[in-house]
PDB file of N, CA and C in Angstrom:
ATOM      1  N   MET A   1     155.290 -27.314  57.336  1.00 60.00           N
ATOM      2  CA  MET A   1     154.924 -28.422  57.406  1.00 60.00           C
ATOM      3  C   MET A   1     155.886 -29.651  58.032  1.00 60.00           C
ATOM      4  N   GLN A   2     155.385 -30.431  58.729  1.00 72.00           N
ATOM      5  CA  GLN A   2     156.106 -31.704  59.320  1.00 72.00           C
ATOM      6  C   GLN A   2     155.886 -32.708  57.986  1.00 72.00           C
ATOM      7  N   PHE A   3     157.259 -33.297  58.161  1.00 71.00           N
ATOM      8  CA  PHE A   3     157.348 -34.733  57.393  1.00 71.00           C
ATOM      9  C   PHE A   3     156.742 -35.783  58.075  1.00 71.00           C
ATOM     10  N   ASP A   4     155.778 -36.394  57.300  1.00 73.00           N
ATOM     11  CA  ASP A   4     154.918 -37.338  57.677  1.00 73.00           C
ATOM     12  C   ASP A   4     155.612 -38.742  56.945  1.00 73.00           C
ATOM     13  N   LEU A   5     156.216 -39.731  57.877  1.00 73.00           N
ATOM     14  CA  LEU A   5     156.749 -40.937  57.201  1.00 73.00           C
ATOM     15  C   LEU A   5     155.552 -41.965  57.124  1.00 73.00           C
ATOM     16  N   SER A   6     154.653 -41.869  57.313  1.00 76.00           N
ATOM     17  CA  SER A   6     153.504 -42.937  57.094  1.00 76.00           C
ATOM     18  C   SER A   6     152.691 -42.401  55.550  1.00 76.00           C
ATOM     19  N   SER A   7     153.156 -41.184  55.276  1.00 75.00           N
ATOM     20  CA  SER A   7     152.239 -40.696  54.091  1.00 75.00           C
ATOM     21  C   SER A   7     153.103 -41.283  52.928  1.00 75.00           C
ATOM     22  N   VAL A   8     154.376 -41.844  53.169  1.00 79.00           N
ATOM     23  CA  VAL A   8     155.113 -42.482  52.362  1.00 79.00           C
ATOM     24  C   VAL A   8     154.689 -44.130  51.707  1.00 79.00           C
ATOM     25  N   GLU A   9     154.900 -44.305  50.620  1.00 88.00           N
ATOM     26  CA  GLU A   9     154.422 -46.022  50.178  1.00 88.00           C
ATOM     27  C   GLU A   9     155.321 -46.859  50.748  1.00 88.00           C
ATOM     28  N   THR A  10     154.850 -47.868  51.019  1.00 88.00           N
ATOM     29  CA  THR A  10     155.446 -49.086  51.696  1.00 88.00           C
ATOM     30  C   THR A  10     156.330 -49.307  50.566  1.00 88.00           C
ATOM     31  N   ALA A  11     156.340 -49.419  49.563  1.00 89.00           N
ATOM     32  CA  ALA A  11     157.340 -49.808  48.200  1.00 89.00           C
ATOM     33  C   ALA A  11     158.460 -48.893  48.252  1.00 89.00           C
ATOM     34  N   THR A  12     158.283 -47.627  48.314  1.00 89.00           N
ATOM     35  CA  THR A  12     159.268 -46.489  48.656  1.00 89.00           C
ATOM     36  C   THR A  12     160.354 -46.710  49.511  1.00 89.00           C
ATOM     37  N   LEU A  13     159.644 -47.359  50.772  1.00 89.00           N
ATOM     38  CA  LEU A  13     160.561 -47.553  51.858  1.00 89.00           C
ATOM     39  C   LEU A  13     161.264 -48.567  51.816  1.00 89.00           C
ATOM     40  N   VAL A  14     160.681 -49.423  51.250  1.00 92.00           N
ATOM     41  CA  VAL A  14     161.459 -50.864  51.068  1.00 92.00           C
ATOM     42  C   VAL A  14     162.855 -50.593  49.988  1.00 92.00           C
ATOM     43  N   PHE A  15     162.441 -49.684  49.083  1.00 93.00           N
ATOM     44  CA  PHE A  15     163.524 -49.373  48.188  1.00 93.00           C
ATOM     45  C   PHE A  15     164.607 -48.670  48.465  1.00 93.00           C
ATOM     46  N   ILE A  16     164.124 -47.513  49.504  1.00 93.00           N
ATOM     47  CA  ILE A  16     165.166 -46.888  50.080  1.00 93.00           C
ATOM     48  C   ILE A  16     165.797 -47.858  50.897  1.00 93.00           C
ATOM     49  N   GLY A  17     165.192 -48.653  51.866  1.00 94.00           N
ATOM     50  CA  GLY A  17     165.831 -49.505  52.668  1.00 94.00           C
ATOM     51  C   GLY A  17     166.775 -50.638  51.973  1.00 94.00           C
ATOM     52  N   THR A  18     166.626 -51.264  50.853  1.00 97.00           N
ATOM     53  CA  THR A  18     167.440 -51.766  50.119  1.00 97.00           C
ATOM     54  C   THR A  18     168.462 -51.268  49.517  1.00 97.00           C
ATOM     55  N   LEU A  19     168.239 -49.975  49.128  1.00 97.00           N
ATOM     56  CA  LEU A  19     169.422 -48.821  48.762  1.00 97.00           C
ATOM     57  C   LEU A  19     170.497 -48.646  49.844  1.00 97.00           C
ATOM     58  N   VAL A  20     170.225 -48.623  51.042  1.00 97.00           N
ATOM     59  CA  VAL A  20     170.835 -48.262  52.208  1.00 97.00           C
ATOM     60  C   VAL A  20     171.592 -49.519  52.670  1.00 97.00           C
ATOM     61  N   PHE A  21     170.841 -50.646  52.483  1.00 98.00           N
ATOM     62  CA  PHE A  21     171.730 -51.731  52.776  1.00 98.00           C
ATOM     63  C   PHE A  21     172.549 -52.128  51.899  1.00 98.00           C
ATOM     64  N   GLY A  22     172.239 -52.053  50.529  1.00 98.00           N
ATOM     65  CA  GLY A  22     173.245 -52.514  49.474  1.00 98.00           C
ATOM     66  C   GLY A  22     174.394 -51.251  49.921  1.00 98.00           C
ATOM     67  N   ALA A  23     174.380 -50.219  50.087  1.00 98.00           N
ATOM     68  CA  ALA A  23     175.761 -49.124  50.292  1.00 98.00           C
ATOM     69  C   ALA A  23     176.338 -49.899  51.830  1.00 98.00           C
ATOM     70  N   ILE A  24     175.453 -50.245  52.537  1.00 98.00           N
ATOM     71  CA  ILE A  24     176.557 -50.851  53.842  1.00 98.00           C
ATOM     72  C   ILE A  24     177.266 -52.078  53.366  1.00 98.00           C
ATOM     73  N   LEU A  25     176.839 -52.859  52.758  1.00 98.00           N
ATOM     74  CA  LEU A  25     177.026 -54.010  52.068  1.00 98.00           C
ATOM     75  C   LEU A  25     178.425 -53.931  51.263  1.00 98.00           C
ATOM     76  N   ALA A  26     178.244 -52.636  50.385  1.00 98.00           N
ATOM     77  CA  ALA A  26     179.227 -52.417  49.560  1.00 98.00           C
ATOM     78  C   ALA A  26     180.408 -51.777  50.497  1.00 98.00           C
ATOM     79  N   ALA A  27     179.990 -50.806  51.532  1.00 98.00           N
ATOM     80  CA  ALA A  27     181.041 -50.578  52.237  1.00 98.00           C
ATOM     81  C   ALA A  27     181.899 -51.355  52.626  1.00 98.00           C
ATOM     82  N   PHE A  28     180.827 -52.417  53.478  1.00 98.00           N
ATOM     83  CA  PHE A  28     181.963 -53.694  54.121  1.00 98.00           C
ATOM     84  C   PHE A  28     182.854 -54.346  53.188  1.00 98.00           C
ATOM     85  N   VAL A  29     182.387 -54.761  52.111  1.00 98.00           N
ATOM     86  CA  VAL A  29     183.039 -55.627  50.951  1.00 98.00           C
ATOM     87  C   VAL A  29     184.378 -54.760  50.786  1.00 98.00           C
ATOM     88  N   LEU A  30     184.103 -53.453  49.954  1.00 98.00           N
ATOM     89  CA  LEU A  30     185.467 -52.684  49.915  1.00 98.00           C
ATOM     90  C   LEU A  30     186.397 -52.704  51.065  1.00 98.00           C
ATOM     91  N   THR A  31     185.830 -52.278  52.337  1.00 98.00           N
ATOM     92  CA  THR A  31     186.826 -52.246  53.578  1.00 98.00           C
ATOM     93  C   THR A  31     187.460 -53.860  53.752  1.00 98.00           C
ATOM     94  N   ALA A  32     186.740 -54.649  53.627  1.00 98.00           N
ATOM     95  CA  ALA A  32     187.465 -56.093  53.689  1.00 98.00           C
ATOM     96  C   ALA A  32     188.299 -56.499  52.532  1.00 98.00           C
ATOM     97  N   GLY A  33     187.786 -55.948  51.287  1.00 97.00           N
ATOM     98  CA  GLY A  33     189.073 -56.176  50.370  1.00 97.00           C
ATOM     99  C   GLY A  33     190.101 -55.019  50.333  1.00 97.00           C
ATOM    100  N   LEU A  34     190.084 -53.984  51.031  1.00 97.00           N
ATOM    101  CA  LEU A  34     191.315 -53.344  51.452  1.00 97.00           C
ATOM    102  C   LEU A  34     192.081 -53.809  52.215  1.00 97.00           C
ATOM    103  N   ILE A  35     191.301 -54.096  53.353  1.00 98.00           N
ATOM    104  CA  ILE A  35     192.534 -55.029  54.506  1.00 98.00           C
ATOM    105  C   ILE A  35     193.079 -56.177  54.035  1.00 98.00           C
ATOM    106  N   SER A  36     192.370 -56.918  53.106  1.00 97.00           N
ATOM    107  CA  SER A  36     193.014 -58.296  52.571  1.00 97.00           C
ATOM    108  C   SER A  36     194.246 -57.839  51.720  1.00 97.00           C
ATOM    109  N   LEU A  37     193.820 -56.707  50.948  1.00 97.00           N
ATOM    110  CA  LEU A  37     195.394 -56.425  50.223  1.00 97.00           C
ATOM    111  C   LEU A  37     196.244 -55.523  51.296  1.00 97.00           C
ATOM    112  N   ALA A  38     195.921 -55.167  52.177  1.00 97.00           N
ATOM    113  CA  ALA A  38     197.037 -54.564  52.853  1.00 97.00           C
ATOM    114  C   ALA A  38     197.869 -55.936  53.339  1.00 97.00           C
ATOM    115  N   VAL A  39     197.249 -56.929  53.978  1.00 98.00           N
ATOM    116  CA  VAL A  39     197.586 -58.054  54.693  1.00 98.00           C
ATOM    117  C   VAL A  39     198.448 -58.718  53.571  1.00 98.00           C
ATOM    118  N   LEU A  40     197.936 -58.995  52.264  1.00 97.00           N
ATOM    119  CA  LEU A  40     198.821 -59.769  51.390  1.00 97.00           C
ATOM    120  C   LEU A  40     200.031 -58.698  50.999  1.00 97.00           C
ATOM    121  N   GLY A  41     200.105 -57.446  51.217  1.00 97.00           N
ATOM    122  CA  GLY A  41     201.110 -56.665  50.695  1.00 97.00           C
ATOM    123  C   GLY A  41     202.271 -56.765  51.755  1.00 97.00           C
ATOM    124  N   ALA A  42     201.630 -56.570  53.117  1.00 97.00           N
ATOM    125  CA  ALA A  42     202.766 -56.986  54.218  1.00 97.00           C
ATOM    126  C   ALA A  42     203.193 -58.285  54.173  1.00 97.00           C
ATOM    127  N   GLY A  43     202.502 -59.472  53.702  1.00 97.00           N
ATOM    128  CA  GLY A  43     202.991 -60.513  53.668  1.00 97.00           C
ATOM    129  C   GLY A  43     204.014 -61.001  52.601  1.00 97.00           C
ATOM    130  N   LYS A  44     203.743 -60.272  51.566  1.00 97.00           N
ATOM    131  CA  LYS A  44     204.825 -60.161  50.023  1.00 97.00           C
ATOM    132  C   LYS A  44     205.974 -59.422  50.638  1.00 97.00           C
ATOM    133  N   PHE A  45     206.044 -58.339  51.318  1.00 97.00           N
ATOM    134  CA  PHE A  45     206.740 -57.708  51.799  1.00 97.00           C
ATOM    135  C   PHE A  45     208.024 -58.429  52.841  1.00 97.00           C
ATOM    136  N   THR A  46     207.357 -59.103  53.571  1.00 98.00           N
ATOM    137  CA  THR A  46     207.795 -59.784  54.446  1.00 98.00           C
ATOM    138  C   THR A  46     208.653 -60.891  54.060  1.00 98.00           C
ATOM    139  N   TRP A  47     207.740 -61.845  53.009  1.00 97.00           N
ATOM    140  CA  TRP A  47     208.488 -62.824  52.115  1.00 97.00           C
ATOM    141  C   TRP A  47     209.770 -62.468  51.615  1.00 97.00           C
ATOM    142  N   VAL A  48     209.836 -61.108  50.738  1.00 97.00           N
ATOM    143  CA  VAL A  48     210.662 -60.885  50.239  1.00 97.00           C
ATOM    144  C   VAL A  48     211.989 -60.280  50.875  1.00 97.00           C
ATOM    145  N   VAL A  49     211.862 -59.574  52.186  1.00 97.00           N
ATOM    146  CA  VAL A  49     212.755 -59.428  52.941  1.00 97.00           C
ATOM    147  C   VAL A  49     213.294 -61.036  53.406  1.00 97.00           C
ATOM    148  N   VAL A  50     212.625 -61.602  54.112  1.00 97.00           N
ATOM    149  CA  VAL A  50     213.168 -62.893  54.376  1.00 97.00           C
ATOM    150  C   VAL A  50     213.923 -63.669  53.357  1.00 97.00           C
ATOM    151  N   SER A  51     213.450 -64.037  51.845  1.00 97.00           N
ATOM    152  CA  SER A  51     214.095 -64.498  50.957  1.00 97.00           C
ATOM    153  C   SER A  51     215.469 -63.908  50.620  1.00 97.00           C
ATOM    154  N   THR A  52     215.672 -62.653  50.741  1.00 97.00           N
ATOM    155  CA  THR A  52     216.756 -61.723  50.412  1.00 97.00           C
ATOM    156  C   THR A  52     217.738 -62.234  51.209  1.00 97.00           C
ATOM    157  N   THR A  53     217.174 -62.053  52.369  1.00 98.00           N
ATOM    158  CA  THR A  53     218.197 -62.278  53.387  1.00 98.00           C
ATOM    159  C   THR A  53     218.981 -63.580  53.648  1.00 98.00           C
ATOM    160  N   LEU A  54     217.859 -64.585  53.081  1.00 97.00           N
ATOM    161  CA  LEU A  54     218.343 -66.021  53.131  1.00 97.00           C
ATOM    162  C   LEU A  54     219.383 -66.358  52.136  1.00 97.00           C
ATOM    163  N   LEU A  55     218.835 -65.345  51.250  1.00 97.00           N
ATOM    164  CA  LEU A  55     219.855 -65.787  49.798  1.00 97.00           C
ATOM    165  C   LEU A  55     221.232 -64.839  49.733  1.00 97.00           C
ATOM    166  N   ALA A  56     221.129 -63.661  50.896  1.00 97.00           N
ATOM    167  CA  ALA A  56     222.382 -62.998  50.894  1.00 97.00           C
ATOM    168  C   ALA A  56     223.478 -63.959  51.822  1.00 97.00           C
ATOM    169  N   VAL A  57     222.609 -64.349  52.748  1.00 97.00           N
ATOM    170  CA  VAL A  57     223.501 -65.500  53.789  1.00 97.00           C
ATOM    171  C   VAL A  57     223.980 -66.455  53.330  1.00 97.00           C
ATOM    172  N   VAL A  58     223.421 -67.338  51.967  1.00 97.00           N
ATOM    173  CA  VAL A  58     223.833 -68.330  51.344  1.00 97.00           C
ATOM    174  C   VAL A  58     224.922 -67.904  50.406  1.00 97.00           C
ATOM    175  N   HIS A  59     224.702 -66.937  49.695  1.00 97.00           N
ATOM    176  CA  HIS A  59     225.948 -66.354  49.035  1.00 97.00           C
ATOM    177  C   HIS A  59     227.165 -65.839  49.739  1.00 97.00           C
ATOM    178  N   GLY A  60     227.027 -65.277  50.999  1.00 96.00           N
ATOM    179  CA  GLY A  60     228.129 -65.171  51.479  1.00 96.00           C
ATOM    180  C   GLY A  60     229.113 -66.411  52.375  1.00 96.00           C
ATOM    181  N   ILE A  61     227.840 -67.639  52.604  1.00 96.00           N
ATOM    182  CA  ILE A  61     228.678 -68.846  52.794  1.00 96.00           C
ATOM    183  C   ILE A  61     229.588 -69.432  51.910  1.00 96.00           C
ATOM    184  N   ASN A  62     228.861 -69.210  50.584  1.00 96.00           N
ATOM    185  CA  ASN A  62     229.718 -69.857  49.297  1.00 96.00           C
ATOM    186  C   ASN A  62     230.814 -69.076  49.148  1.00 96.00           C
ATOM    187  N   ALA A  63     230.899 -67.885  48.996  1.00 95.00           N
ATOM    188  CA  ALA A  63     231.759 -66.908  48.906  1.00 95.00           C
ATOM    189  C   ALA A  63     233.259 -67.206  49.808  1.00 95.00           C
ATOM    190  N   GLY A  64     232.615 -67.245  51.004  1.00 94.00           N
ATOM    191  CA  GLY A  64     233.730 -67.490  52.153  1.00 94.00           C
ATOM    192  C   GLY A  64     234.284 -68.923  52.074  1.00 94.00           C
ATOM    193  N   TRP A  65     233.569 -70.090  51.648  1.00 93.00           N
ATOM    194  CA  TRP A  65     234.102 -71.323  51.520  1.00 93.00           C
ATOM    195  C   TRP A  65     234.953 -71.445  50.185  1.00 93.00           C
ATOM    196  N   ASP A  66     234.638 -70.871  49.305  1.00 92.00           N
ATOM    197  CA  ASP A  66     235.378 -70.564  47.996  1.00 92.00           C
ATOM    198  C   ASP A  66     236.878 -69.691  47.945  1.00 92.00           C
ATOM    199  N   ARG A  67     236.711 -68.880  48.860  1.00 92.00           N
ATOM    200  CA  ARG A  67     237.994 -68.157  49.518  1.00 92.00           C
ATOM    201  C   ARG A  67     238.855 -69.450  50.152  1.00 92.00           C
ATOM    202  N   LEU A  68     238.002 -69.921  51.195  1.00 91.00           N
ATOM    203  CA  LEU A  68     238.932 -70.778  52.182  1.00 91.00           C
ATOM    204  C   LEU A  68     239.432 -72.054  51.037  1.00 91.00           C
ATOM    205  N   VAL A  69     238.650 -72.380  50.194  1.00 88.00           N
ATOM    206  CA  VAL A  69     239.295 -73.749  49.602  1.00 88.00           C
ATOM    207  C   VAL A  69     240.368 -73.065  48.623  1.00 88.00           C
ATOM    208  N   HIS A  70     240.136 -71.718  47.890  1.00 87.00           N
ATOM    209  CA  HIS A  70     241.333 -71.253  47.103  1.00 87.00           C
ATOM    210  C   HIS A  70     242.439 -71.037  47.584  1.00 87.00           C
ATOM    211  N   ARG A  71     242.330 -70.554  49.038  1.00 85.00           N
ATOM    212  CA  ARG A  71     243.621 -70.249  50.083  1.00 85.00           C
ATOM    213  C   ARG A  71     244.216 -71.574  50.290  1.00 85.00           C
ATOM    214  N   ALA A  72     243.477 -72.587  50.358  1.00 81.00           N
ATOM    215  CA  ALA A  72     243.933 -73.985  50.997  1.00 81.00           C
ATOM    216  C   ALA A  72     244.485 -74.548  49.990  1.00 81.00           C
ATOM    217  N   SER A  73     244.058 -74.374  48.914  1.00 77.00           N
ATOM    218  CA  SER A  73     244.888 -74.756  47.598  1.00 77.00           C
ATOM    219  C   SER A  73     246.201 -74.228  47.267  1.00 77.00           C
ATOM    220  N   ALA A  74     246.454 -73.128  47.447  1.00 77.00           N
ATOM    221  CA  ALA A  74     247.514 -72.421  47.257  1.00 77.00           C
ATOM    222  C   ALA A  74     248.614 -72.788  48.018  1.00 77.00           C
ATOM    223  N   VAL A  75     248.271 -73.556  49.269  1.00 75.00           N
ATOM    224  CA  VAL A  75     249.507 -73.703  50.215  1.00 75.00           C
ATOM    225  C   VAL A  75     250.115 -75.207  49.735  1.00 75.00           C
ATOM    226  N   ASP A  76     251.573 -75.241  49.576  1.00 71.00           N
ATOM    227  CA  ASP A  76     252.510 -76.117  48.998  1.00 71.00           C
ATOM    228  C   ASP A  76     252.669 -76.846  50.290  1.00 71.00           C
ATOM    229  N   LEU A  77     252.614 -78.055  50.581  1.00 68.00           N
ATOM    230  CA  LEU A  77     253.019 -78.823  51.538  1.00 68.00           C
ATOM    231  C   LEU A  77     254.230 -79.546  50.896  1.00 68.00           C
ATOM    232  N   PRO A  78     255.293 -79.324  52.434  1.00 67.00           N
ATOM    233  CA  PRO A  78     256.758 -79.819  51.856  1.00 67.00           C
ATOM    234  C   PRO A  78     256.533 -81.466  51.799  1.00 67.00           C
ATOM    235  N   GLY A  79     257.562 -81.928  51.307  1.00 63.00           N
ATOM    236  CA  GLY A  79     257.673 -83.337  51.133  1.00 63.00           C
ATOM    237  C   GLY A  79     256.571 -84.146  50.321  1.00 63.00           C
ATOM    238  N   ASP A  80     257.336 -85.352  49.785  1.00 63.00           N
ATOM    239  CA  ASP A  80     256.337 -86.223  48.852  1.00 63.00           C
ATOM    240  C   ASP A  80     255.696 -87.030  49.689  1.00 63.00           C
ATOM    241  N   PHE A  81     254.495 -87.531  49.277  1.00 62.00           N
ATOM    242  CA  PHE A  81     253.690 -88.623  49.664  1.00 62.00           C
ATOM    243  C   PHE A  81     253.969 -89.668  49.430  1.00 62.00           C
ATOM    244  N   GLN A  82     254.544 -90.274  49.886  1.00 64.00           N
ATOM    245  CA  GLN A  82     254.627 -92.053  49.708  1.00 64.00           C
ATOM    246  C   GLN A  82     253.576 -92.957  49.150  1.00 64.00           C
ATOM    247  N   GLY A  83     253.671 -93.555  48.249  1.00 62.00           N
ATOM    248  CA  GLY A  83     252.703 -94.497  47.816  1.00 62.00           C
ATOM    249  C   GLY A  83     252.313 -95.670  48.936  1.00 62.00           C
ATOM    250  N   GLN A  84     251.214 -95.824  48.995  1.00 60.00           N
ATOM    251  CA  GLN A  84     250.818 -97.085  50.192  1.00 60.00           C
ATOM    252  C   GLN A  84     249.963 -97.816  49.608  1.00 60.00           C
ATOM    253  N   PRO A  85     250.031 -98.986  49.846  1.00 56.00           N
ATOM    254  CA  PRO A  85     249.297-100.086  49.399  1.00 56.00           C
ATOM    255  C   PRO A  85     247.781-100.124  49.850  1.00 56.00           C
ATOM    256  N   ALA A  86     247.007-100.112  49.105  1.00 54.00           N
ATOM    257  CA  ALA A  86     245.546-100.016  49.518  1.00 54.00           C
ATOM    258  C   ALA A  86     244.861-101.403  49.705  1.00 54.00           C
ATOM    259  N   PRO A  87     244.303-101.868  50.961  1.00 57.00           N
ATOM    260  CA  PRO A  87     243.748-102.998  50.913  1.00 57.00           C
ATOM    261  C   PRO A  87     243.188-103.640  50.092  1.00 57.00           C
ATOM    262  N   SER A  88     242.331-103.321  49.312  1.00 56.00           N
ATOM    263  CA  SER A  88     241.661-103.883  48.299  1.00 56.00           C
ATOM    264  C   SER A  88     241.726-103.628  46.947  1.00 56.00           C
ATOM    265  N   THR A  89     242.845-102.752  46.565  1.00 52.00           N
ATOM    266  CA  THR A  89     243.020-102.178  44.875  1.00 52.00           C
ATOM    267  C   THR A  89     244.193-102.745  44.816  1.00 52.00           C
ATOM    268  N   GLY A  90     245.016-103.442  45.556  1.00 50.00           N
ATOM    269  CA  GLY A  90     246.222-103.864  45.002  1.00 50.00           C
ATOM    270  C   GLY A  90     247.575-102.786  45.630  1.00 50.00           C
ATOM    271  N   THR A  91     248.049-102.005  44.656  1.00 51.00           N
ATOM    272  CA  THR A  91     249.468-101.254  45.315  1.00 51.00           C
ATOM    273  C   THR A  91     249.421 -99.901  44.519  1.00 51.00           C
ATOM    274  N   TYR A  92     248.402 -99.559  44.186  1.00 51.00           N
ATOM    275  CA  TYR A  92     247.939 -98.276  43.455  1.00 51.00           C
ATOM    276  C   TYR A  92     248.624 -97.039  44.563  1.00 51.00           C
ATOM    277  N   PRO A  93     249.537 -96.347  44.288  1.00 56.00           N
ATOM    278  CA  PRO A  93     249.518 -95.051  45.223  1.00 56.00           C
ATOM    279  C   PRO A  93     248.119 -94.241  45.264  1.00 56.00           C
ATOM    280  N   ARG A  94     248.058 -93.572  46.370  1.00 57.00           N
ATOM    281  CA  ARG A  94     247.196 -92.650  46.779  1.00 57.00           C
ATOM    282  C   ARG A  94     247.431 -91.441  46.149  1.00 57.00           C
ATOM    283  N   VAL A  95     246.347 -90.731  45.406  1.00 59.00           N
ATOM    284  CA  VAL A  95     246.351 -89.593  44.536  1.00 59.00           C
ATOM    285  C   VAL A  95     246.299 -88.539  45.347  1.00 59.00           C
ATOM    286  N   ILE A  96     246.574 -87.385  45.251  1.00 59.00           N
ATOM    287  CA  ILE A  96     246.286 -86.148  46.169  1.00 59.00           C
ATOM    288  C   ILE A  96     245.409 -85.399  45.063  1.00 59.00           C
ATOM    289  N   LEU A  97     244.196 -84.870  45.081  1.00 58.00           N
ATOM    290  CA  LEU A  97     243.438 -83.998  44.172  1.00 58.00           C
ATOM    291  C   LEU A  97     243.320 -82.839  44.551  1.00 58.00           C
ATOM    292  N   ARG A  98     244.046 -82.006  43.463  1.00 59.00           N
ATOM    293  CA  ARG A  98     243.824 -80.354  43.802  1.00 59.00           C
ATOM    294  C   ARG A  98     242.756 -79.504  43.128  1.00 59.00           C
ATOM    295  N   ASP A  99     242.623 -78.782  43.476  1.00 57.00           N
ATOM    296  CA  ASP A  99     241.354 -78.015  42.909  1.00 57.00           C
ATOM    297  C   ASP A  99     241.723 -77.295  41.748  1.00 57.00           C
ATOM    298  N   SER A 100     241.139 -77.449  40.429  1.00 50.00           N
ATOM    299  CA  SER A 100     241.522 -77.182  39.429  1.00 50.00           C
ATOM    300  C   SER A 100     240.899 -76.366  38.516  1.00 50.00           C
TER     301      SER A 100
END
């Protein structure tokens, strides 16, 4: 016996068509959501890598500067600095500030 589609009622065909359209729409939404999650995950991963790298660079620069300052503060300069008159403050001697 051959299946004749003309014997199926219109309401049944509309119902089946609606179910198929809903399944296609749900598959599209799920695929779009999965792709957006993958893109957001890649963006988050990229942000973490870039921010961690920049933070490491800044910490490296700070550590290098700290070593340079402490090494420079350990150097003793021979001789004494003579007091020089300052033009606007009278005759106060200049003061050498050291890293304390």
